[in-house]
Amino acid sequence: MLKYSLLIALLAGATYAGAQTKFQPQDTEFYEPVPRVVNTKANSAPSDALVLFDGKNLSEWVSEKDGSQPQWTIKDNILTVKPGTGGIVTNKKFEDFQLHIEWKSPETIKGEGQGRGNSGIFLQGIYELQVLDNDNNKTYTNGQAGSIYKQSPPLAEVRKPESGWHTYDVLYTAPRFNKDGMLIKRGQVTVLHNGVVVQYNTELQGTTEYIGLPKMKAHGPGPISLQDHGDLVSYRNIWIREL
Ligand code: MG
């Protein structure tokens, strides 16, 4: 019996090796489809990105409250939260994307925990990637900068760089639902904070809730929104590439 199995294995191996020898290198090289050409330049958006904020205006955004022109401050190509005016939200909606965004904590350090330099980036408008002044500021780990708020703490606590400007590079895959609103596939997010991986294929548990458990509810494409949490957090150089 063992002999027979060995013979089969040897024959299979020989057939496989035979098939391999019939290939030429070019048989496994293909030329179509062709990747698009993307031009890049330091500190600016790739050529095929949709620029959401380039320092000039908020034409891609509206107020979350009432859809009017946002009141946030633009000065020296920097966008700053205007406390009390509410969050801002993109006109366009997205499904799977790569997002680049830079943020800076307020110049004056005040408050502590969640009350220090709090803002946030809501993916598809409902899943918050937290923005917080983390340095020497104790808070719950699934609420610190780089967390998916109240769901997933960051894999590392990335400190403020010398410039004060942080970067988030986000790779986002939206959750998928069937026609009945049943969850078919969980959403996933990978986040690099100043180039360091802080979320790695993190599965979204549901909507971001301040109190209570995340809620899983069916939705289609959604916007990017930025949170007004009452702190003077600044943003710059925001762009997105749909995948
Ligand atoms: Mg927040």
Short mmCIF file of C-alpha atoms and ligand atoms in Angstrom, two decimals:
data_model
loop_
_atom_site.label_atom_id
_atom_site.label_comp_id
_atom_site.label_asym_id
_atom_site.label_seq_id
_atom_site.Cartn_x
_atom_site.Cartn_y
_atom_site.Cartn_z
CA MET A 1 0.00 0.00 0.00
CA LEU A 2 2.81 2.34 0.93
CA LYS A 3 4.59 1.43 -2.30
CA TYR A 4 1.48 2.23 -4.33
CA SER A 5 1.06 5.66 -2.65
CA LEU A 6 4.70 6.41 -3.34
CA LEU A 7 4.27 5.53 -6.99
CA ILE A 8 1.23 7.83 -7.30
CA ALA A 9 3.14 10.67 -5.62
CA LEU A 10 6.12 10.20 -7.89
CA LEU A 11 3.93 10.14 -10.98
CA ALA A 12 2.08 13.28 -9.87
CA GLY A 13 5.42 14.99 -9.23
CA ALA A 14 6.67 14.01 -12.65
CA THR A 15 3.51 15.30 -14.35
CA TYR A 16 3.78 18.59 -12.45
CA ALA A 17 7.46 18.96 -13.33
CA GLY A 18 6.60 18.13 -16.95
CA ALA A 19 3.94 20.84 -17.04
CA GLN A 20 6.40 23.36 -15.61
CA THR A 21 9.00 22.67 -18.29
CA LYS A 22 6.48 23.54 -21.04
CA PHE A 23 6.24 27.18 -19.80
CA GLN A 24 8.32 29.96 -21.27
CA PRO A 25 9.02 33.03 -19.10
CA GLN A 26 6.80 35.23 -21.28
CA ASP A 27 3.85 32.84 -20.82
CA THR A 28 3.32 34.27 -17.34
CA GLU A 29 3.96 37.93 -18.17
CA PHE A 30 0.99 40.12 -19.05
CA TYR A 31 0.58 43.66 -20.31
CA GLU A 32 -3.10 44.36 -19.70
CA PRO A 33 -4.86 45.85 -17.84
CA VAL A 34 -2.42 48.73 -17.53
CA PRO A 35 -2.05 50.57 -14.18
CA ARG A 36 -2.91 54.25 -14.38
CA VAL A 37 -0.03 56.71 -14.23
CA VAL A 38 0.10 58.74 -11.02
CA ASN A 39 2.48 61.62 -10.58
CA THR A 40 3.65 62.50 -7.10
CA LYS A 41 5.41 65.43 -5.50
CA ALA A 42 6.55 65.87 -1.91
CA ASN A 43 3.89 67.37 0.37
CA SER A 44 1.16 67.39 -2.23
CA ALA A 45 -1.61 65.09 -3.33
CA PRO A 46 -0.98 62.36 -5.91
CA SER A 47 -2.21 63.46 -9.35
CA ASP A 48 -5.27 61.20 -9.32
CA ALA A 49 -6.44 62.17 -5.81
CA LEU A 50 -9.49 64.25 -5.04
CA VAL A 51 -8.18 67.17 -3.00
CA LEU A 52 -10.55 67.81 -0.10
CA PHE A 53 -8.59 70.71 1.36
CA ASP A 54 -5.54 72.38 -0.13
CA GLY A 55 -5.43 75.45 2.10
CA LYS A 56 -7.62 77.69 -0.01
CA ASN A 57 -11.29 77.02 0.57
CA LEU A 58 -13.91 74.58 1.82
CA SER A 59 -15.68 74.08 -1.50
CA GLU A 60 -15.70 70.31 -0.94
CA TRP A 61 -17.35 70.68 2.49
CA VAL A 62 -20.59 71.76 4.11
CA SER A 63 -21.68 72.27 7.70
CA GLU A 64 -22.88 69.08 9.34
CA LYS A 65 -25.62 71.02 11.11
CA ASP A 66 -27.53 72.46 8.19
CA GLY A 67 -25.60 71.94 4.95
CA SER A 68 -24.53 75.60 4.82
CA GLN A 69 -21.02 76.91 4.09
CA PRO A 70 -18.79 75.90 7.06
CA GLN A 71 -17.65 78.61 9.45
CA TRP A 72 -14.30 77.00 10.33
CA THR A 73 -11.26 79.29 10.10
CA ILE A 74 -8.80 79.21 7.20
CA LYS A 75 -5.54 81.04 7.81
CA ASP A 76 -2.07 80.50 6.30
CA ASN A 77 -3.44 77.48 4.37
CA ILE A 78 -4.51 75.86 7.63
CA LEU A 79 -8.05 74.90 8.59
CA THR A 80 -9.04 75.23 12.24
CA VAL A 81 -12.17 74.11 14.06
CA LYS A 82 -14.45 76.98 15.00
CA PRO A 83 -15.88 75.70 18.29
CA GLY A 84 -19.63 75.73 18.51
CA THR A 85 -20.24 75.83 14.76
CA GLY A 86 -20.44 72.04 14.44
CA GLY A 87 -18.63 69.47 12.35
CA ILE A 88 -17.98 69.67 8.65
CA VAL A 89 -18.77 67.04 6.08
CA THR A 90 -17.74 66.39 2.48
CA ASN A 91 -20.24 66.88 -0.32
CA LYS A 92 -19.12 63.65 -1.92
CA LYS A 93 -19.62 60.15 -0.60
CA PHE A 94 -17.13 57.33 -0.69
CA GLU A 95 -16.93 53.58 -0.33
CA ASP A 96 -13.39 52.11 -0.33
CA PHE A 97 -10.63 54.69 -0.18
CA GLN A 98 -7.17 55.87 0.76
CA LEU A 99 -7.30 59.05 2.83
CA HIS A 100 -4.44 61.37 3.76
CA ILE A 101 -4.98 64.02 6.41
CA GLU A 102 -2.68 66.12 8.59
CA TRP A 103 -3.70 67.51 11.97
CA LYS A 104 -2.29 69.58 14.78
CA SER A 105 -3.29 70.00 18.41
CA PRO A 106 -4.14 73.50 19.71
CA GLU A 107 -1.14 75.72 20.50
CA THR A 108 -2.38 76.32 24.03
CA ILE A 109 -2.47 73.10 26.00
CA LYS A 110 -5.54 73.06 28.18
CA GLY A 111 -7.89 70.46 29.57
CA GLU A 112 -7.12 66.82 30.08
CA GLY A 113 -8.21 63.39 28.92
CA GLN A 114 -10.85 63.66 26.24
CA GLY A 115 -11.00 67.41 26.86
CA ARG A 116 -7.57 68.11 25.38
CA GLY A 117 -7.29 68.75 21.65
CA ASN A 118 -10.20 66.51 20.76
CA SER A 119 -11.49 66.23 17.22
CA GLY A 120 -11.96 63.28 14.95
CA ILE A 121 -12.25 61.99 11.44
CA PHE A 122 -15.46 60.13 10.74
CA LEU A 123 -15.02 57.52 8.03
CA GLN A 124 -18.20 57.29 5.95
CA GLY A 125 -19.53 59.82 8.44
CA ILE A 126 -20.09 57.23 11.22
CA TYR A 127 -16.83 55.52 12.25
CA GLU A 128 -14.53 57.82 14.21
CA LEU A 129 -10.77 57.76 13.91
CA GLN A 130 -9.87 59.74 17.02
CA VAL A 131 -7.83 62.94 17.04
CA LEU A 132 -6.54 63.91 20.49
CA ASP A 133 -3.57 65.63 22.10
CA ASN A 134 -2.10 62.44 23.52
CA ASP A 135 1.20 63.66 24.90
CA ASN A 136 1.28 63.22 28.68
CA ASN A 137 -2.47 62.99 28.70
CA LYS A 138 -4.01 59.94 30.29
CA THR A 139 -7.27 58.66 28.90
CA TYR A 140 -8.89 55.34 28.02
CA THR A 141 -6.75 53.65 25.35
CA ASN A 142 -9.63 53.04 22.96
CA GLY A 143 -10.20 56.79 23.04
CA GLN A 144 -6.66 58.03 22.46
CA ALA A 145 -5.28 59.37 19.17
CA GLY A 146 -5.14 56.66 16.53
CA SER A 147 -7.98 54.69 18.08
CA ILE A 148 -11.18 53.72 16.37
CA TYR A 149 -13.13 55.46 19.08
CA LYS A 150 -14.52 53.18 21.80
CA GLN A 151 -13.65 50.13 19.68
CA SER A 152 -9.99 49.62 18.96
CA PRO A 153 -6.96 51.19 20.69
CA PRO A 154 -3.95 52.05 18.51
CA LEU A 155 -1.15 49.46 18.28
CA ALA A 156 1.29 52.17 19.36
CA GLU A 157 1.10 55.60 20.97
CA VAL A 158 2.70 57.87 18.41
CA ARG A 159 4.02 61.09 19.88
CA LYS A 160 3.84 64.58 18.47
CA PRO A 161 6.58 65.27 15.92
CA GLU A 162 8.73 68.39 16.27
CA SER A 163 6.63 70.30 13.74
CA GLY A 164 3.51 69.53 15.75
CA TRP A 165 1.85 68.20 12.59
CA HIS A 166 0.62 64.63 12.64
CA THR A 167 -0.30 62.62 9.56
CA TYR A 168 -2.89 59.91 9.21
CA ASP A 169 -2.87 57.67 6.16
CA VAL A 170 -5.99 55.55 6.12
CA LEU A 171 -6.85 52.52 4.00
CA TYR A 172 -10.55 51.90 4.33
CA THR A 173 -12.79 49.11 3.08
CA ALA A 174 -16.46 49.76 3.66
CA PRO A 175 -18.70 47.13 5.24
CA ARG A 176 -21.00 45.39 2.80
CA PHE A 177 -24.67 44.65 3.36
CA ASN A 178 -27.14 42.67 1.27
CA LYS A 179 -30.48 44.01 0.00
CA ASP A 180 -32.16 43.00 3.26
CA GLY A 181 -29.70 45.06 5.26
CA MET A 182 -27.82 42.02 6.56
CA LEU A 183 -24.09 42.40 7.16
CA ILE A 184 -22.19 40.36 4.55
CA LYS A 185 -18.68 41.60 5.24
CA ARG A 186 -17.33 43.81 8.03
CA GLY A 187 -15.65 47.09 7.22
CA GLN A 188 -11.88 47.19 7.71
CA VAL A 189 -9.46 49.97 8.41
CA THR A 190 -5.69 50.29 8.41
CA VAL A 191 -4.18 53.51 9.75
CA LEU A 192 -0.61 54.80 9.65
CA HIS A 193 0.04 57.54 12.20
CA ASN A 194 3.13 59.50 11.20
CA GLY A 195 4.10 56.43 9.18
CA VAL A 196 3.59 53.99 12.07
CA VAL A 197 0.87 51.34 11.77
CA VAL A 198 -1.67 51.92 14.54
CA GLN A 199 -4.65 50.06 13.08
CA TYR A 200 -4.01 46.97 10.98
CA ASN A 201 -7.01 45.54 9.13
CA THR A 202 -9.14 46.47 12.14
CA GLU A 203 -12.69 45.23 11.75
CA LEU A 204 -15.38 47.81 12.44
CA GLN A 205 -17.80 46.70 15.13
CA GLY A 206 -20.42 49.23 14.11
CA THR A 207 -21.16 52.93 14.47
CA THR A 208 -19.18 55.07 16.90
CA GLU A 209 -21.24 55.60 20.05
CA TYR A 210 -20.24 57.70 23.03
CA ILE A 211 -22.55 55.70 25.29
CA GLY A 212 -23.41 52.08 24.66
CA LEU A 213 -22.41 49.46 22.15
CA PRO A 214 -21.66 50.09 18.47
CA LYS A 215 -24.68 49.64 16.22
CA MET A 216 -24.45 47.69 13.01
CA LYS A 217 -26.72 49.35 10.52
CA ALA A 218 -26.79 49.01 6.75
CA HIS A 219 -25.54 51.93 4.70
CA GLY A 220 -24.18 52.80 1.31
CA PRO A 221 -21.36 55.21 0.44
CA GLY A 222 -20.76 57.91 3.04
CA PRO A 223 -18.85 61.18 3.43
CA ILE A 224 -15.78 62.09 5.44
CA SER A 225 -16.58 64.36 8.35
CA LEU A 226 -14.45 66.26 10.82
CA GLN A 227 -15.54 66.74 14.40
CA ASP A 228 -16.04 69.96 16.32
CA HIS A 229 -15.40 68.87 19.90
CA GLY A 230 -14.89 72.43 21.09
CA ASP A 231 -11.08 72.47 20.69
CA LEU A 232 -8.96 74.49 18.27
CA VAL A 233 -7.60 71.52 16.33
CA SER A 234 -6.14 72.33 12.91
CA TYR A 235 -6.05 70.41 9.65
CA ARG A 236 -4.20 70.70 6.35
CA ASN A 237 -3.42 68.79 3.18
CA ILE A 238 -6.46 66.52 2.98
CA TRP A 239 -6.90 64.25 -0.02
CA ILE A 240 -8.62 61.03 -0.91
CA ARG A 241 -8.25 58.34 -3.56
CA GLU A 242 -11.15 56.02 -4.24
CA LEU A 243 -10.03 52.45 -4.57
MG MG B 1 -13.11 62.94 18.88
#
